Short mmCIF file of C-alpha atoms and ligand atoms in Angstrom, two decimals:
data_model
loop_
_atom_site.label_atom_id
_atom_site.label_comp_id
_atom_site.label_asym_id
_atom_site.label_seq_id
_atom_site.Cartn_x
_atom_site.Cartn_y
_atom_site.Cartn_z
CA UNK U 1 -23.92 -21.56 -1.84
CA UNK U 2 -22.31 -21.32 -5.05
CA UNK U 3 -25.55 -19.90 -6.78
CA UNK U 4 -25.07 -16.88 -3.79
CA UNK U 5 -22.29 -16.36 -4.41
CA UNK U 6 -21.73 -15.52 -8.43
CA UNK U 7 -24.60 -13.08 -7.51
CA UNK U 8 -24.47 -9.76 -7.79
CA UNK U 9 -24.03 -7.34 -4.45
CA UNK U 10 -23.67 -4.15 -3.56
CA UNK U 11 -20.73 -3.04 -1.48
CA UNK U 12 -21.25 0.39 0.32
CA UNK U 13 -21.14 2.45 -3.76
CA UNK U 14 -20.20 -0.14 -5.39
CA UNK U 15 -22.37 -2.42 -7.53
CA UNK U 16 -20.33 -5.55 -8.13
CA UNK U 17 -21.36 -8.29 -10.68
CA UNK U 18 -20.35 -11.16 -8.05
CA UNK U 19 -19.16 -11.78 -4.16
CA UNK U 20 -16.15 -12.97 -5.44
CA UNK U 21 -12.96 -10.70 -4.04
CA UNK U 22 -9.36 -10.76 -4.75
CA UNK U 23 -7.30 -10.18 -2.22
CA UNK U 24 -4.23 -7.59 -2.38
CA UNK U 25 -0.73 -9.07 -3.32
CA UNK U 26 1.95 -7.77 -3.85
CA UNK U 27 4.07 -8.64 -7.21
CA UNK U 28 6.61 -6.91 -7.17
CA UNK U 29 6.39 -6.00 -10.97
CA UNK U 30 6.01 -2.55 -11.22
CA UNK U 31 8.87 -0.47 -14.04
CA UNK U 32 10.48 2.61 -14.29
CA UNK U 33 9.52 5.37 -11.61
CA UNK U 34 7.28 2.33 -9.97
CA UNK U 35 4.88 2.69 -12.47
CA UNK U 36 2.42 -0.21 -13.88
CA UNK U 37 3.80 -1.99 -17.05
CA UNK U 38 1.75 -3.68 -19.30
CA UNK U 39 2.82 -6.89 -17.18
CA UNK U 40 0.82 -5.70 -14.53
CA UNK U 41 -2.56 -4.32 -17.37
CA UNK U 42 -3.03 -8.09 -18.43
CA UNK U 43 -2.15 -9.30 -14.59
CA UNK U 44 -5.36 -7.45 -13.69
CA UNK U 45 -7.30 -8.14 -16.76
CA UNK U 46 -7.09 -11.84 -16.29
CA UNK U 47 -8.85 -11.44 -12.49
CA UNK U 48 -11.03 -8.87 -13.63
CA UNK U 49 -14.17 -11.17 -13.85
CA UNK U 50 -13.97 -11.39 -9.47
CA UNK U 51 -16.65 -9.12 -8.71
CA UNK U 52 -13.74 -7.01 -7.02
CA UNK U 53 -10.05 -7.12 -6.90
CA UNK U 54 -8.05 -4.93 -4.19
CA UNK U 55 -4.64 -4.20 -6.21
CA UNK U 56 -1.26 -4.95 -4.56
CA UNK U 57 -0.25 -2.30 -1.92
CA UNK U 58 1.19 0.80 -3.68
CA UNK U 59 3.03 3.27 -1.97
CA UNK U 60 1.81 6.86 -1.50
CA UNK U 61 5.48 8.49 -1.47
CA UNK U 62 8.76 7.18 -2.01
CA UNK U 63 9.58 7.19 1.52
CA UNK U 64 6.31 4.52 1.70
CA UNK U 65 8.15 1.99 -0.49
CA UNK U 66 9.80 -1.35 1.16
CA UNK U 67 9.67 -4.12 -1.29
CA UNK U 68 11.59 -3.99 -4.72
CA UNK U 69 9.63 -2.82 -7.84
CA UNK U 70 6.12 -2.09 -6.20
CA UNK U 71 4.36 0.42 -7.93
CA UNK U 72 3.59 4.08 -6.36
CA UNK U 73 0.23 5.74 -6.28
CA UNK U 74 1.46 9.62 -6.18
CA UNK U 75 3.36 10.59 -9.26
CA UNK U 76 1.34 11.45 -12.74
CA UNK U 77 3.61 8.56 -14.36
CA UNK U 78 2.01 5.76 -12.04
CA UNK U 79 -1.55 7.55 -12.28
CA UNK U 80 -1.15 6.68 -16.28
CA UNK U 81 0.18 3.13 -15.52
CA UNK U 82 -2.59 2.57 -13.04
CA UNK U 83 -4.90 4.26 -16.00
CA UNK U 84 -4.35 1.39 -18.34
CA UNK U 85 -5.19 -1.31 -15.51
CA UNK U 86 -8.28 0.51 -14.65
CA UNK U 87 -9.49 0.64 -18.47
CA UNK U 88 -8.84 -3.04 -18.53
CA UNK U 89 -10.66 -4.33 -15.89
CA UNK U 90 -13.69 -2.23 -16.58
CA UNK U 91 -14.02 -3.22 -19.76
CA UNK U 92 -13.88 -6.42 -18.66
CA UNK U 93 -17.20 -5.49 -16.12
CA UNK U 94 -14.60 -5.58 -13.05
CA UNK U 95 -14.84 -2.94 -10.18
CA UNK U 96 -10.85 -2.22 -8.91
CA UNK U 97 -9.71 -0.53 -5.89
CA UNK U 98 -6.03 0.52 -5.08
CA UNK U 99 -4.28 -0.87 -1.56
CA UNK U 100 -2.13 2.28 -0.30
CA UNK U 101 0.68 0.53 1.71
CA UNK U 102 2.64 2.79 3.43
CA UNK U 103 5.09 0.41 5.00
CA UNK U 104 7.34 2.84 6.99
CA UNK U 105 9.92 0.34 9.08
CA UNK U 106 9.57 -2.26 7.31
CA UNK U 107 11.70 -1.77 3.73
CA UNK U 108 15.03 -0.79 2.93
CA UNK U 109 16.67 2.26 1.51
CA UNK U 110 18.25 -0.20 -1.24
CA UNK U 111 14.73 -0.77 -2.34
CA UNK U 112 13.89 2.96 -2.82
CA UNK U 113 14.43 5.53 -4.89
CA UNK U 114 17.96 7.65 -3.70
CA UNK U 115 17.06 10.23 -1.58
CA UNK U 116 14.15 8.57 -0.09
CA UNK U 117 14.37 7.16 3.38
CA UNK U 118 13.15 4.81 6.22
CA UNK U 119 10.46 6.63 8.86
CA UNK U 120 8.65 5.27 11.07
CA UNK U 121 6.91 6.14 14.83
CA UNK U 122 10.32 5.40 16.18
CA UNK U 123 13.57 4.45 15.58
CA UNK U 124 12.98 0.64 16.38
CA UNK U 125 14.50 -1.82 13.78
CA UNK U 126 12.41 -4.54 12.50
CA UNK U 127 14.10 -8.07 13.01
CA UNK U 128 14.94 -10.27 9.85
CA UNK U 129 15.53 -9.14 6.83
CA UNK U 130 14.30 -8.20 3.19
CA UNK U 131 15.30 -9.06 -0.35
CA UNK U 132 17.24 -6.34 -2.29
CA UNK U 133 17.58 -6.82 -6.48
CA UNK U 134 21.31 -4.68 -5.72
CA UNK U 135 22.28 -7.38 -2.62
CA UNK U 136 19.95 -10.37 -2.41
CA UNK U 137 18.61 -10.18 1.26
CA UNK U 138 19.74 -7.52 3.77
CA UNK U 139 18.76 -6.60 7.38
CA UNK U 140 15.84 -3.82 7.28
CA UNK U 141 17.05 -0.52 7.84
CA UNK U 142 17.24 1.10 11.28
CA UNK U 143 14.12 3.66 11.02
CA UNK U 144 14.52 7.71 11.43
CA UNK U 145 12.07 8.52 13.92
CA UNK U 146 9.36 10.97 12.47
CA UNK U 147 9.42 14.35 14.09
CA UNK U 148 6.02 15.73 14.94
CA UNK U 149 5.72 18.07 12.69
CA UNK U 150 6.33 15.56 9.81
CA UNK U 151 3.37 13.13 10.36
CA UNK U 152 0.63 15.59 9.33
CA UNK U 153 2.61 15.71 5.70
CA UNK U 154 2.69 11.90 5.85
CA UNK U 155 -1.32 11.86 7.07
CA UNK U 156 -1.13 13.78 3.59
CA UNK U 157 0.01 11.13 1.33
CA UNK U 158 -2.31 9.20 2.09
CA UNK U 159 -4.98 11.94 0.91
CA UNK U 160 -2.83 12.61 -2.18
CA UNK U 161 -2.68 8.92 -3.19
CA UNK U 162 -6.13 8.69 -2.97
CA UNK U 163 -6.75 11.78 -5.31
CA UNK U 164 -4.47 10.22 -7.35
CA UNK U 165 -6.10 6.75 -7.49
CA UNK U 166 -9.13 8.79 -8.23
CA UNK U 167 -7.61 10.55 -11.17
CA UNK U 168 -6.56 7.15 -12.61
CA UNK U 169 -9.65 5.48 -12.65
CA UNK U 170 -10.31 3.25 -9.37
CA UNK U 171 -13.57 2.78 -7.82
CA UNK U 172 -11.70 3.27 -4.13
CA UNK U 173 -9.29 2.96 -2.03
CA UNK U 174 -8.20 0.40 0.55
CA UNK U 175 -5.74 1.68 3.28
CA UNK U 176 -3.43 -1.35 4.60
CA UNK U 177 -3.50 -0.55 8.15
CA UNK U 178 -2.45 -4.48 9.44
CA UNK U 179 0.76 -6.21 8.83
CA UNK U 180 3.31 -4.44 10.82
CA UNK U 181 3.25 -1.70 8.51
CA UNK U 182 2.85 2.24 9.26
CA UNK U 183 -0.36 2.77 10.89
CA UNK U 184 0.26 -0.36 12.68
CA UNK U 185 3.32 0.81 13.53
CA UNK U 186 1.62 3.69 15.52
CA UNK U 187 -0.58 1.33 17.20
CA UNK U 188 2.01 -1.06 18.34
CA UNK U 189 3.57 -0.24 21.90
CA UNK U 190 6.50 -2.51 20.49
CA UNK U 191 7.57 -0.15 17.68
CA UNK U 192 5.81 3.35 18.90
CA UNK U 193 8.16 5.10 21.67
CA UNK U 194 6.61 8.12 21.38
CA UNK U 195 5.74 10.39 23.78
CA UNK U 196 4.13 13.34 22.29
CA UNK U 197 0.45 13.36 20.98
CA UNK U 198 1.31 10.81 18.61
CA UNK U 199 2.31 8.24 21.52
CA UNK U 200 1.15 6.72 24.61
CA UNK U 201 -1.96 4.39 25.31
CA UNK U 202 -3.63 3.26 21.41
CA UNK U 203 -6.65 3.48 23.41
CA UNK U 204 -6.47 7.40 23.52
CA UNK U 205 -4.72 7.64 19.91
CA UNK U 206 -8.21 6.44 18.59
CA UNK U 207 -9.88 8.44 20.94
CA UNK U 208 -8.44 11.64 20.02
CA UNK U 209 -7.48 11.40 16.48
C1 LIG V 1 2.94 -13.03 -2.17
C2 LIG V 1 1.97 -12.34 -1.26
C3 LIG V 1 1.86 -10.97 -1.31
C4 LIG V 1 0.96 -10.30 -0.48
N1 LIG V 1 0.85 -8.94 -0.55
C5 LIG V 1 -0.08 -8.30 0.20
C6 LIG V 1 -0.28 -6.91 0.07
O1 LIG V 1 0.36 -6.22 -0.74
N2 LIG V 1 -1.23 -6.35 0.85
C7 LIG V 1 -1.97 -7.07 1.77
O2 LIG V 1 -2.81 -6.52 2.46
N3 LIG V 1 -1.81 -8.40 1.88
C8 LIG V 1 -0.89 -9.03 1.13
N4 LIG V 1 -0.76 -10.37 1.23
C9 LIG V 1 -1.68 -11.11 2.12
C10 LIG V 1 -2.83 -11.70 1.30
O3 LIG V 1 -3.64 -10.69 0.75
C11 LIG V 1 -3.75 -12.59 2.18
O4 LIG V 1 -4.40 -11.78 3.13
C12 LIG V 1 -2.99 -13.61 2.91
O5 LIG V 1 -2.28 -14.40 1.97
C13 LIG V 1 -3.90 -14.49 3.77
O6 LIG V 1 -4.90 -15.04 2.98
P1 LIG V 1 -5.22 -16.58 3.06
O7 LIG V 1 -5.61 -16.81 4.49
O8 LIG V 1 -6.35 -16.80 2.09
O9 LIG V 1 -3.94 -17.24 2.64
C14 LIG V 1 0.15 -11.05 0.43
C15 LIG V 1 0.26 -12.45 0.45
C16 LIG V 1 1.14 -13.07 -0.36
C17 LIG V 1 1.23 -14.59 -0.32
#
Protein backbone atom coordinates (compact mmCIF):
# COMPACT_ATOMS: atom_id res chain seq x y z
CA UNK A 1 0.00 0.00 0.00
CA UNK A 2 2.22 2.63 1.02
CA UNK A 3 5.01 1.52 -1.53
CA UNK A 4 1.85 2.21 -4.33
CA UNK A 5 1.22 4.86 -3.34
CA UNK A 6 4.57 7.30 -3.23
CA UNK A 7 4.71 5.93 -6.86
CA UNK A 8 4.63 7.79 -9.62
CA UNK A 9 1.22 8.00 -11.97
CA UNK A 10 0.00 9.52 -14.68
CA UNK A 11 -3.19 11.50 -14.51
CA UNK A 12 -4.90 12.09 -17.97
CA UNK A 13 -1.42 14.83 -19.13
CA UNK A 14 -0.11 14.91 -16.21
CA UNK A 15 2.91 12.95 -14.99
CA UNK A 16 2.88 13.21 -11.22
CA UNK A 17 5.85 12.07 -8.99
CA UNK A 18 3.28 10.38 -6.39
CA UNK A 19 -0.68 9.44 -5.82
CA UNK A 20 -0.66 11.68 -3.16
CA UNK A 21 -3.44 14.72 -3.77
CA UNK A 22 -4.27 17.75 -1.88
CA UNK A 23 -7.47 18.62 -1.75
CA UNK A 24 -8.81 22.34 -2.47
CA UNK A 25 -9.28 24.68 0.63
CA UNK A 26 -10.01 27.61 0.88
CA UNK A 27 -7.76 30.14 3.12
CA UNK A 28 -9.00 32.95 2.86
CA UNK A 29 -5.54 34.74 2.49
CA UNK A 30 -5.44 36.26 -0.64
CA UNK A 31 -4.23 40.62 -0.66
CA UNK A 32 -4.94 43.49 -2.50
CA UNK A 33 -7.20 43.05 -5.73
CA UNK A 34 -7.51 39.17 -4.41
CA UNK A 35 -4.28 38.49 -5.53
CA UNK A 36 -1.74 35.70 -4.02
CA UNK A 37 0.71 37.15 -1.37
CA UNK A 38 3.74 35.62 -0.59
CA UNK A 39 1.64 34.01 2.40
CA UNK A 40 -0.03 32.01 0.04
CA UNK A 41 3.82 31.21 -2.38
CA UNK A 42 5.29 29.40 0.79
CA UNK A 43 1.55 27.94 1.72
CA UNK A 44 1.90 26.04 -1.55
CA UNK A 45 5.55 25.41 -1.47
CA UNK A 46 5.35 23.55 1.77
CA UNK A 47 2.59 20.88 0.04
CA UNK A 48 4.31 20.92 -3.08
CA UNK A 49 6.00 17.45 -2.57
CA UNK A 50 1.96 15.75 -2.90
CA UNK A 51 2.18 14.51 -6.27
CA UNK A 52 -0.73 17.13 -6.93
CA UNK A 53 -2.35 19.87 -5.06
CA UNK A 54 -5.81 21.43 -6.36
CA UNK A 55 -5.45 25.23 -5.06
CA UNK A 56 -8.28 26.81 -3.01
CA UNK A 57 -11.31 27.86 -5.18
CA UNK A 58 -10.57 31.20 -6.92
CA UNK A 59 -13.09 33.17 -8.40
CA UNK A 60 -13.31 33.83 -12.16
CA UNK A 61 -14.99 37.45 -11.79
CA UNK A 62 -15.75 39.55 -9.00
CA UNK A 63 -19.29 38.79 -9.11
CA UNK A 64 -17.88 34.87 -8.41
CA UNK A 65 -16.44 35.90 -5.03
CA UNK A 66 -18.33 34.87 -1.58
CA UNK A 67 -15.82 34.36 1.10
CA UNK A 68 -13.52 37.27 2.39
CA UNK A 69 -9.98 37.57 0.88
CA UNK A 70 -10.08 34.58 -1.68
CA UNK A 71 -7.99 35.15 -4.46
CA UNK A 72 -9.41 35.75 -8.22
CA UNK A 73 -8.23 33.95 -11.29
CA UNK A 74 -9.15 36.78 -14.05
CA UNK A 75 -7.23 39.96 -13.54
CA UNK A 76 -3.31 40.20 -14.78
CA UNK A 77 -2.53 41.17 -10.95
CA UNK A 78 -3.75 37.62 -9.63
CA UNK A 79 -2.21 35.85 -12.87
CA UNK A 80 1.33 37.32 -11.37
CA UNK A 81 0.39 36.29 -7.76
CA UNK A 82 -0.67 32.88 -8.96
CA UNK A 83 2.83 33.12 -11.12
CA UNK A 84 4.96 33.04 -8.05
CA UNK A 85 2.97 29.93 -6.52
CA UNK A 86 3.31 28.11 -9.71
CA UNK A 87 7.27 28.75 -9.87
CA UNK A 88 7.36 27.46 -6.37
CA UNK A 89 5.83 24.36 -6.51
CA UNK A 90 7.52 23.34 -9.69
CA UNK A 91 10.63 23.85 -8.54
CA UNK A 92 9.84 21.94 -5.86
CA UNK A 93 8.83 18.83 -8.63
CA UNK A 94 4.98 19.57 -7.73
CA UNK A 95 2.25 19.55 -10.53
CA UNK A 96 -0.61 22.49 -9.40
CA UNK A 97 -3.95 23.01 -10.74
CA UNK A 98 -6.30 26.05 -9.97
CA UNK A 99 -10.09 25.32 -8.42
CA UNK A 100 -12.38 28.03 -10.28
CA UNK A 101 -15.23 28.54 -7.69
CA UNK A 102 -17.79 30.49 -8.94
CA UNK A 103 -20.03 30.58 -5.91
CA UNK A 104 -22.96 32.72 -7.21
CA UNK A 105 -25.71 32.65 -4.09
CA UNK A 106 -23.74 31.79 -1.76
CA UNK A 107 -21.42 35.09 -0.65
CA UNK A 108 -22.14 38.47 0.22
CA UNK A 109 -21.79 41.82 -1.42
CA UNK A 110 -19.75 42.91 1.85
CA UNK A 111 -17.24 40.35 0.80
CA UNK A 112 -16.77 41.74 -2.77
CA UNK A 113 -15.34 44.25 -4.43
CA UNK A 114 -18.05 47.56 -4.72
CA UNK A 115 -19.82 47.30 -7.68
CA UNK A 116 -19.84 43.64 -7.87
CA UNK A 117 -22.95 41.73 -7.03
CA UNK A 118 -24.82 38.49 -5.99
CA UNK A 119 -26.26 36.27 -9.23
CA UNK A 120 -27.40 33.32 -9.24
CA UNK A 121 -30.17 30.92 -11.36
CA UNK A 122 -32.74 32.65 -9.27
CA UNK A 123 -33.46 34.93 -6.79
CA UNK A 124 -33.62 32.26 -3.89
CA UNK A 125 -31.68 33.24 -0.67
CA UNK A 126 -29.43 30.79 0.85
CA UNK A 127 -30.29 30.14 4.65
CA UNK A 128 -27.59 30.95 7.40
CA UNK A 129 -25.19 33.17 7.13
CA UNK A 130 -21.46 34.12 6.24
CA UNK A 131 -18.59 35.88 7.96
CA UNK A 132 -17.86 39.50 6.81
CA UNK A 133 -14.16 41.19 7.98
CA UNK A 134 -16.57 44.83 7.84
CA UNK A 135 -19.56 43.00 10.20
CA UNK A 136 -18.53 39.63 11.63
CA UNK A 137 -21.32 37.23 10.30
CA UNK A 138 -24.29 38.43 8.20
CA UNK A 139 -27.24 36.70 6.42
CA UNK A 140 -26.17 35.86 2.62
CA UNK A 141 -27.46 38.22 0.28
CA UNK A 142 -30.79 37.80 -1.51
CA UNK A 143 -29.49 36.76 -5.20
CA UNK A 144 -30.36 38.92 -8.57
CA UNK A 145 -31.67 36.44 -10.80
CA UNK A 146 -29.45 36.15 -14.02
CA UNK A 147 -31.22 37.23 -17.13
CA UNK A 148 -30.70 34.95 -20.09
CA UNK A 149 -28.74 36.77 -21.94
CA UNK A 150 -26.17 37.14 -19.08
CA UNK A 151 -25.24 33.43 -18.48
CA UNK A 152 -23.38 32.96 -21.79
CA UNK A 153 -20.91 35.98 -20.43
CA UNK A 154 -20.77 34.09 -17.12
CA UNK A 155 -20.21 30.49 -19.19
CA UNK A 156 -17.30 32.97 -20.27
CA UNK A 157 -15.50 33.43 -17.11
CA UNK A 158 -15.07 30.39 -16.68
CA UNK A 159 -13.12 30.15 -20.17
CA UNK A 160 -11.27 33.37 -19.27
CA UNK A 161 -10.10 32.06 -15.87
CA UNK A 162 -8.85 29.19 -17.37
CA UNK A 163 -6.73 31.18 -20.02
CA UNK A 164 -5.70 32.97 -17.28
CA UNK A 165 -4.61 30.04 -15.05
CA UNK A 166 -2.86 29.01 -18.17
CA UNK A 167 -0.96 32.23 -18.55
CA UNK A 168 0.19 31.92 -14.89
CA UNK A 169 1.64 28.72 -14.95
CA UNK A 170 -0.87 25.81 -13.80
CA UNK A 171 -0.89 22.44 -15.18
CA UNK A 172 -5.05 22.67 -15.22
CA UNK A 173 -7.92 23.54 -14.09
CA UNK A 174 -10.50 22.08 -11.71
CA UNK A 175 -14.09 23.53 -12.01
CA UNK A 176 -16.00 23.28 -8.46
CA UNK A 177 -19.25 22.21 -9.68
CA UNK A 178 -20.53 20.56 -5.96
CA UNK A 179 -21.16 22.42 -2.82
CA UNK A 180 -24.16 24.48 -3.40
CA UNK A 181 -22.27 26.71 -5.47
CA UNK A 182 -23.12 28.06 -9.17
CA UNK A 183 -23.31 25.20 -11.42
CA UNK A 184 -24.93 23.41 -8.66
CA UNK A 185 -27.06 26.02 -8.30
CA UNK A 186 -28.41 25.34 -11.90
CA UNK A 187 -28.82 21.81 -11.16
CA UNK A 188 -30.73 22.17 -8.00
CA UNK A 189 -34.67 22.37 -8.45
CA UNK A 190 -34.41 24.07 -4.88
CA UNK A 191 -32.50 27.17 -6.01
CA UNK A 192 -33.17 27.07 -10.06
CA UNK A 193 -36.80 28.65 -10.82
CA UNK A 194 -36.16 29.07 -14.14
CA UNK A 195 -38.16 28.58 -16.86
CA UNK A 196 -36.39 29.39 -19.97
CA UNK A 197 -33.68 27.08 -21.58
CA UNK A 198 -31.68 27.41 -18.64
CA UNK A 199 -34.51 25.75 -16.34
CA UNK A 200 -36.71 22.87 -16.02
CA UNK A 201 -35.86 19.05 -15.61
CA UNK A 202 -31.54 18.74 -14.89
CA UNK A 203 -32.13 15.73 -16.82
CA UNK A 204 -32.63 17.76 -20.14
CA UNK A 205 -30.10 20.67 -18.99
CA UNK A 206 -27.36 17.90 -19.46
CA UNK A 207 -28.97 16.68 -22.32
CA UNK A 208 -29.00 19.74 -24.26
CA UNK A 209 -26.16 21.77 -23.10
C1 LIG B 1 -11.51 25.09 5.66
C2 LIG B 1 -11.98 24.32 4.47
C3 LIG B 1 -12.02 24.94 3.25
C4 LIG B 1 -12.45 24.24 2.11
N1 LIG B 1 -12.46 24.86 0.89
C5 LIG B 1 -12.80 24.16 -0.21
C6 LIG B 1 -12.72 24.75 -1.49
O1 LIG B 1 -12.31 25.91 -1.67
N2 LIG B 1 -13.08 23.99 -2.55
C7 LIG B 1 -13.55 22.70 -2.41
O2 LIG B 1 -13.88 22.05 -3.39
N3 LIG B 1 -13.61 22.11 -1.20
C8 LIG B 1 -13.25 22.81 -0.10
N4 LIG B 1 -13.29 22.20 1.10
C9 LIG B 1 -13.65 20.78 1.18
C10 LIG B 1 -12.38 19.92 1.24
O3 LIG B 1 -11.64 20.01 0.05
C11 LIG B 1 -12.73 18.42 1.44
O4 LIG B 1 -13.38 17.94 0.29
C12 LIG B 1 -13.62 18.20 2.59
O5 LIG B 1 -12.99 18.74 3.74
C13 LIG B 1 -13.94 16.72 2.78
O6 LIG B 1 -12.77 15.99 2.89
P1 LIG B 1 -12.58 14.95 4.06
O7 LIG B 1 -13.70 13.97 3.86
O8 LIG B 1 -11.22 14.36 3.84
O9 LIG B 1 -12.68 15.77 5.30
C14 LIG B 1 -12.87 22.89 2.24
C15 LIG B 1 -12.83 22.27 3.50
C16 LIG B 1 -12.40 22.96 4.58
C17 LIG B 1 -12.35 22.26 5.93
Amino acid sequence: MTAILFEPVSLGALELANRVVMAPMTRSRAGNGDAPTDLNVEYYRQRASAGLIVTEGAQPSANGKGYCRTPGIYSEEQVAGWRKVTDAVHAEGGRIVVQIMHCGRVGSHLNKTPGAETVAPSAVRARGQIYTDQQGMVDFDEPRALRLEEIPAVIGEYRNATAAALRAGFDGVELHCTSGYLPAQFLSTGTNRRDDAYGGSAFWLLVLR
